[in-house]
mmCIF file of N, CA, C and O in Angstrom:
data_model
loop_
_atom_site.group_PDB
_atom_site.id
_atom_site.type_symbol
_atom_site.label_atom_id
_atom_site.label_comp_id
_atom_site.label_asym_id
_atom_site.label_seq_id
_atom_site.Cartn_x
_atom_site.Cartn_y
_atom_site.Cartn_z
ATOM 1 N N MET A 1 -52.156 -5.889 87.736
ATOM 2 C CA MET A 1 -52.133 -5.599 89.184
ATOM 3 C C MET A 1 -51.222 -4.386 89.459
ATOM 4 O O MET A 1 -51.582 -3.541 90.219
ATOM 5 N N LEU A 2 -50.054 -4.388 88.841
ATOM 6 C CA LEU A 2 -49.153 -3.239 89.026
ATOM 7 C C LEU A 2 -49.768 -1.938 88.463
ATOM 8 O O LEU A 2 -49.598 -0.889 89.044
ATOM 9 N N ASN A 3 -50.504 -2.103 87.411
ATOM 10 C CA ASN A 3 -51.203 -0.938 86.796
ATOM 11 C C ASN A 3 -52.224 -0.367 87.762
ATOM 12 O O ASN A 3 -52.348 0.851 87.836
ATOM 13 N N GLN A 4 -52.915 -1.188 88.519
ATOM 14 C CA GLN A 4 -53.898 -0.694 89.458
ATOM 15 C C GLN A 4 -53.266 -0.091 90.667
ATOM 16 O O GLN A 4 -53.735 0.872 91.239
ATOM 17 N N LEU A 5 -52.122 -0.607 91.075
ATOM 18 C CA LEU A 5 -51.426 -0.146 92.279
ATOM 19 C C LEU A 5 -50.728 1.191 92.023
ATOM 20 O O LEU A 5 -50.855 2.111 92.853
ATOM 21 N N LEU A 6 -50.047 1.334 90.935
ATOM 22 C CA LEU A 6 -49.265 2.520 90.641
ATOM 23 C C LEU A 6 -49.943 3.508 89.672
ATOM 24 O O LEU A 6 -49.729 4.701 89.752
ATOM 25 N N GLY A 7 -50.680 2.977 88.737
ATOM 26 C CA GLY A 7 -51.230 3.819 87.679
ATOM 27 C C GLY A 7 -50.459 3.649 86.388
ATOM 28 O O GLY A 7 -49.302 3.271 86.378
ATOM 29 N N PRO A 8 -51.138 3.966 85.312
ATOM 30 C CA PRO A 8 -50.505 3.692 83.960
ATOM 31 C C PRO A 8 -49.245 4.556 83.698
ATOM 32 O O PRO A 8 -48.320 4.126 83.034
ATOM 33 N N ARG A 9 -49.197 5.768 84.272
ATOM 34 C CA ARG A 9 -48.060 6.626 84.026
ATOM 35 C C ARG A 9 -46.780 6.040 84.630
ATOM 36 O O ARG A 9 -45.714 6.012 84.002
ATOM 37 N N TYR A 10 -46.873 5.532 85.870
ATOM 38 C CA TYR A 10 -45.712 5.007 86.518
ATOM 39 C C TYR A 10 -45.312 3.649 85.968
ATOM 40 O O TYR A 10 -44.112 3.317 85.935
ATOM 41 N N VAL A 11 -46.277 2.871 85.477
ATOM 42 C CA VAL A 11 -45.942 1.597 84.833
ATOM 43 C C VAL A 11 -45.162 1.892 83.588
ATOM 44 O O VAL A 11 -44.140 1.184 83.273
ATOM 45 N N GLN A 12 -45.547 2.903 82.801
ATOM 46 C CA GLN A 12 -44.830 3.263 81.596
ATOM 47 C C GLN A 12 -43.407 3.771 81.934
ATOM 48 O O GLN A 12 -42.472 3.462 81.224
ATOM 49 N N LEU A 13 -43.299 4.571 82.992
ATOM 50 C CA LEU A 13 -41.974 5.019 83.400
ATOM 51 C C LEU A 13 -41.064 3.885 83.800
ATOM 52 O O LEU A 13 -39.890 3.848 83.489
ATOM 53 N N ILE A 14 -41.627 2.878 84.508
ATOM 54 C CA ILE A 14 -40.795 1.709 84.880
ATOM 55 C C ILE A 14 -40.361 0.957 83.659
ATOM 56 O O ILE A 14 -39.191 0.554 83.542
ATOM 57 N N LYS A 15 -41.233 0.807 82.675
ATOM 58 C CA LYS A 15 -40.890 0.094 81.463
ATOM 59 C C LYS A 15 -39.791 0.870 80.694
ATOM 60 O O LYS A 15 -38.910 0.242 80.107
ATOM 61 N N ASN A 16 -39.840 2.162 80.712
ATOM 62 C CA ASN A 16 -38.844 2.960 79.999
ATOM 63 C C ASN A 16 -37.498 2.948 80.682
ATOM 64 O O ASN A 16 -36.466 2.990 80.022
ATOM 65 N N TRP A 17 -37.487 2.900 81.996
ATOM 66 C CA TRP A 17 -36.241 3.015 82.738
ATOM 67 C C TRP A 17 -35.593 1.703 83.021
ATOM 68 O O TRP A 17 -34.415 1.646 83.439
ATOM 69 N N THR A 18 -36.262 0.555 82.809
ATOM 70 C CA THR A 18 -35.716 -0.748 83.095
ATOM 71 C C THR A 18 -34.379 -1.037 82.408
ATOM 72 O O THR A 18 -33.427 -1.457 83.031
ATOM 73 N N PRO A 19 -34.300 -0.806 81.064
ATOM 74 C CA PRO A 19 -32.974 -1.100 80.401
ATOM 75 C C PRO A 19 -31.816 -0.244 80.965
ATOM 76 O O PRO A 19 -30.694 -0.714 81.103
ATOM 77 N N THR A 20 -32.125 1.002 81.305
ATOM 78 C CA THR A 20 -31.081 1.873 81.847
ATOM 79 C C THR A 20 -30.644 1.388 83.217
ATOM 80 O O THR A 20 -29.421 1.338 83.491
ATOM 81 N N VAL A 21 -31.575 1.037 84.045
ATOM 82 C CA VAL A 21 -31.256 0.556 85.410
ATOM 83 C C VAL A 21 -30.474 -0.767 85.336
ATOM 84 O O VAL A 21 -29.478 -0.943 86.070
ATOM 85 N N VAL A 22 -30.836 -1.650 84.424
ATOM 86 C CA VAL A 22 -30.110 -2.916 84.264
ATOM 87 C C VAL A 22 -28.708 -2.661 83.766
ATOM 88 O O VAL A 22 -27.737 -3.251 84.251
ATOM 89 N N THR A 23 -28.536 -1.731 82.818
ATOM 90 C CA THR A 23 -27.223 -1.452 82.321
ATOM 91 C C THR A 23 -26.310 -0.851 83.363
ATOM 92 O O THR A 23 -25.144 -1.307 83.585
ATOM 93 N N TRP A 24 -26.810 0.140 84.098
ATOM 94 C CA TRP A 24 -25.980 0.756 85.153
ATOM 95 C C TRP A 24 -25.748 -0.201 86.280
ATOM 96 O O TRP A 24 -24.669 -0.138 86.954
ATOM 97 N N GLY A 25 -26.670 -1.090 86.566
ATOM 98 C CA GLY A 25 -26.456 -2.147 87.586
ATOM 99 C C GLY A 25 -25.322 -3.050 87.156
ATOM 100 O O GLY A 25 -24.512 -3.464 87.989
ATOM 101 N N GLY A 26 -25.268 -3.409 85.854
ATOM 102 C CA GLY A 26 -24.145 -4.248 85.366
ATOM 103 C C GLY A 26 -22.844 -3.519 85.467
ATOM 104 O O GLY A 26 -21.826 -4.104 85.840
ATOM 105 N N VAL A 27 -22.835 -2.246 85.142
ATOM 106 C CA VAL A 27 -21.618 -1.457 85.252
ATOM 107 C C VAL A 27 -21.160 -1.367 86.688
ATOM 108 O O VAL A 27 -19.955 -1.518 86.993
ATOM 109 N N ALA A 28 -22.102 -1.180 87.613
ATOM 110 C CA ALA A 28 -21.754 -1.134 89.029
ATOM 111 C C ALA A 28 -21.208 -2.454 89.520
ATOM 112 O O ALA A 28 -20.237 -2.497 90.281
ATOM 113 N N GLY A 29 -21.803 -3.558 88.998
ATOM 114 C CA GLY A 29 -21.309 -4.870 89.406
ATOM 115 C C GLY A 29 -19.917 -5.088 88.959
ATOM 116 O O GLY A 29 -19.045 -5.639 89.696
ATOM 117 N N VAL A 30 -19.607 -4.757 87.720
ATOM 118 C CA VAL A 30 -18.236 -4.902 87.182
ATOM 119 C C VAL A 30 -17.288 -3.969 87.966
ATOM 120 O O VAL A 30 -16.161 -4.340 88.258
ATOM 121 N N GLY A 31 -17.746 -2.795 88.313
ATOM 122 C CA GLY A 31 -16.919 -1.855 89.098
ATOM 123 C C GLY A 31 -16.570 -2.412 90.477
ATOM 124 O O GLY A 31 -15.424 -2.276 90.940
ATOM 125 N N VAL A 32 -17.554 -3.097 91.110
ATOM 126 C CA VAL A 32 -17.317 -3.686 92.417
ATOM 127 C C VAL A 32 -16.290 -4.822 92.274
ATOM 128 O O VAL A 32 -15.362 -4.953 93.093
ATOM 129 N N ILE A 33 -16.445 -5.598 91.243
ATOM 130 C CA ILE A 33 -15.479 -6.720 91.043
ATOM 131 C C ILE A 33 -14.112 -6.185 90.779
ATOM 132 O O ILE A 33 -13.092 -6.677 91.279
ATOM 133 N N TRP A 34 -14.028 -5.097 89.988
ATOM 134 C CA TRP A 34 -12.741 -4.472 89.658
ATOM 135 C C TRP A 34 -12.095 -3.890 90.925
ATOM 136 O O TRP A 34 -10.854 -3.999 91.073
ATOM 137 N N ALA A 35 -12.893 -3.299 91.785
ATOM 138 C CA ALA A 35 -12.335 -2.633 92.958
ATOM 139 C C ALA A 35 -11.984 -3.616 94.076
ATOM 140 O O ALA A 35 -11.190 -3.268 94.980
ATOM 141 N N THR A 36 -12.531 -4.776 94.055
ATOM 142 C CA THR A 36 -12.262 -5.785 95.119
ATOM 143 C C THR A 36 -11.321 -6.861 94.584
ATOM 144 O O THR A 36 -10.675 -6.682 93.583
ATOM 145 N N ASP A 37 -11.295 -7.925 95.265
ATOM 146 C CA ASP A 37 -10.389 -9.039 94.894
ATOM 147 C C ASP A 37 -10.972 -9.779 93.722
ATOM 148 O O ASP A 37 -11.795 -10.624 93.873
ATOM 149 N N TRP A 38 -10.566 -9.413 92.484
ATOM 150 C CA TRP A 38 -11.189 -9.944 91.278
ATOM 151 C C TRP A 38 -10.848 -11.423 91.103
ATOM 152 O O TRP A 38 -11.568 -12.168 90.485
ATOM 153 N N LYS A 39 -9.744 -11.902 91.641
ATOM 154 C CA LYS A 39 -9.420 -13.332 91.558
ATOM 155 C C LYS A 39 -10.419 -14.174 92.318
ATOM 156 O O LYS A 39 -10.738 -15.283 91.912
ATOM 157 N N LEU A 40 -10.965 -13.613 93.400
ATOM 158 C CA LEU A 40 -11.939 -14.344 94.184
ATOM 159 C C LEU A 40 -13.211 -14.612 93.355
ATOM 160 O O LEU A 40 -13.816 -15.676 93.456
ATOM 161 N N VAL A 41 -13.584 -13.664 92.512
ATOM 162 C CA VAL A 41 -14.744 -13.813 91.674
ATOM 163 C C VAL A 41 -14.454 -14.647 90.433
ATOM 164 O O VAL A 41 -15.221 -15.553 90.061
ATOM 165 N N LEU A 42 -13.341 -14.362 89.774
ATOM 166 C CA LEU A 42 -13.045 -14.991 88.496
ATOM 167 C C LEU A 42 -12.620 -16.431 88.650
ATOM 168 O O LEU A 42 -12.561 -17.169 87.624
ATOM 169 N N GLN A 43 -12.352 -16.926 89.830
ATOM 170 C CA GLN A 43 -12.002 -18.357 89.966
ATOM 171 C C GLN A 43 -13.191 -19.247 89.616
ATOM 172 O O GLN A 43 -13.014 -20.439 89.358
ATOM 173 N N TYR A 44 -14.416 -18.726 89.629
ATOM 174 C CA TYR A 44 -15.588 -19.531 89.289
ATOM 175 C C TYR A 44 -15.959 -19.485 87.808
ATOM 176 O O TYR A 44 -16.860 -20.178 87.403
ATOM 177 N N VAL A 45 -15.284 -18.670 87.017
ATOM 178 C CA VAL A 45 -15.524 -18.641 85.587
ATOM 179 C C VAL A 45 -14.757 -19.835 84.978
ATOM 180 O O VAL A 45 -13.554 -19.977 85.257
ATOM 181 N N PRO A 46 -15.409 -20.673 84.208
ATOM 182 C CA PRO A 46 -14.800 -21.965 83.818
ATOM 183 C C PRO A 46 -13.425 -21.847 83.116
ATOM 184 O O PRO A 46 -12.476 -22.485 83.563
ATOM 185 N N TYR A 47 -13.291 -21.058 82.101
ATOM 186 C CA TYR A 47 -12.022 -21.036 81.351
ATOM 187 C C TYR A 47 -10.965 -20.227 82.116
ATOM 188 O O TYR A 47 -9.787 -20.681 82.203
ATOM 189 N N ILE A 48 -11.343 -19.105 82.659
ATOM 190 C CA ILE A 48 -10.368 -18.230 83.338
ATOM 191 C C ILE A 48 -9.987 -18.791 84.716
ATOM 192 O O ILE A 48 -8.883 -18.609 85.162
ATOM 193 N N GLY A 49 -10.871 -19.546 85.312
ATOM 194 C CA GLY A 49 -10.618 -20.078 86.671
ATOM 195 C C GLY A 49 -9.413 -20.956 86.795
ATOM 196 O O GLY A 49 -8.771 -21.012 87.820
ATOM 197 N N GLY A 50 -9.043 -21.671 85.716
ATOM 198 C CA GLY A 50 -7.870 -22.524 85.748
ATOM 199 C C GLY A 50 -6.546 -21.794 85.915
ATOM 200 O O GLY A 50 -5.563 -22.360 86.366
ATOM 201 N N LYS A 51 -6.556 -20.535 85.581
ATOM 202 C CA LYS A 51 -5.286 -19.752 85.670
ATOM 203 C C LYS A 51 -4.936 -19.400 87.101
ATOM 204 O O LYS A 51 -3.799 -19.025 87.377
ATOM 205 N N PHE A 52 -5.923 -19.440 88.008
ATOM 206 C CA PHE A 52 -5.667 -19.028 89.376
ATOM 207 C C PHE A 52 -5.460 -20.161 90.341
ATOM 208 O O PHE A 52 -5.385 -19.933 91.532
ATOM 209 N N LYS A 53 -5.421 -21.380 89.880
ATOM 210 C CA LYS A 53 -5.246 -22.535 90.807
ATOM 211 C C LYS A 53 -3.785 -22.556 91.287
ATOM 212 O O LYS A 53 -2.840 -22.391 90.526
ATOM 213 N N THR A 54 -3.650 -22.762 92.576
ATOM 214 C CA THR A 54 -2.324 -22.842 93.140
ATOM 215 C C THR A 54 -2.119 -24.251 93.714
ATOM 216 O O THR A 54 -3.055 -24.874 94.231
ATOM 217 N N GLU A 55 -0.944 -24.740 93.549
ATOM 218 C CA GLU A 55 -0.628 -26.062 94.086
ATOM 219 C C GLU A 55 -0.007 -25.900 95.478
ATOM 220 O O GLU A 55 1.017 -25.204 95.641
ATOM 221 N N ASP A 56 -0.653 -26.538 96.431
ATOM 222 C CA ASP A 56 -0.170 -26.386 97.815
ATOM 223 C C ASP A 56 0.725 -27.568 98.172
ATOM 224 O O ASP A 56 0.649 -28.628 97.806
#
């Protein structure tokens, strides 16, 4: 279906660029976590999350 909609050239381009886009998306995600409140995100990681618990 995608082949009929876009054509074989664009389908091949999408297949070639998918790993690059996924990699840079992961890098951007890590960058956003690094630039923001990383404790807010890491509290949900099972092993690391125990380090951020506070006793009220």
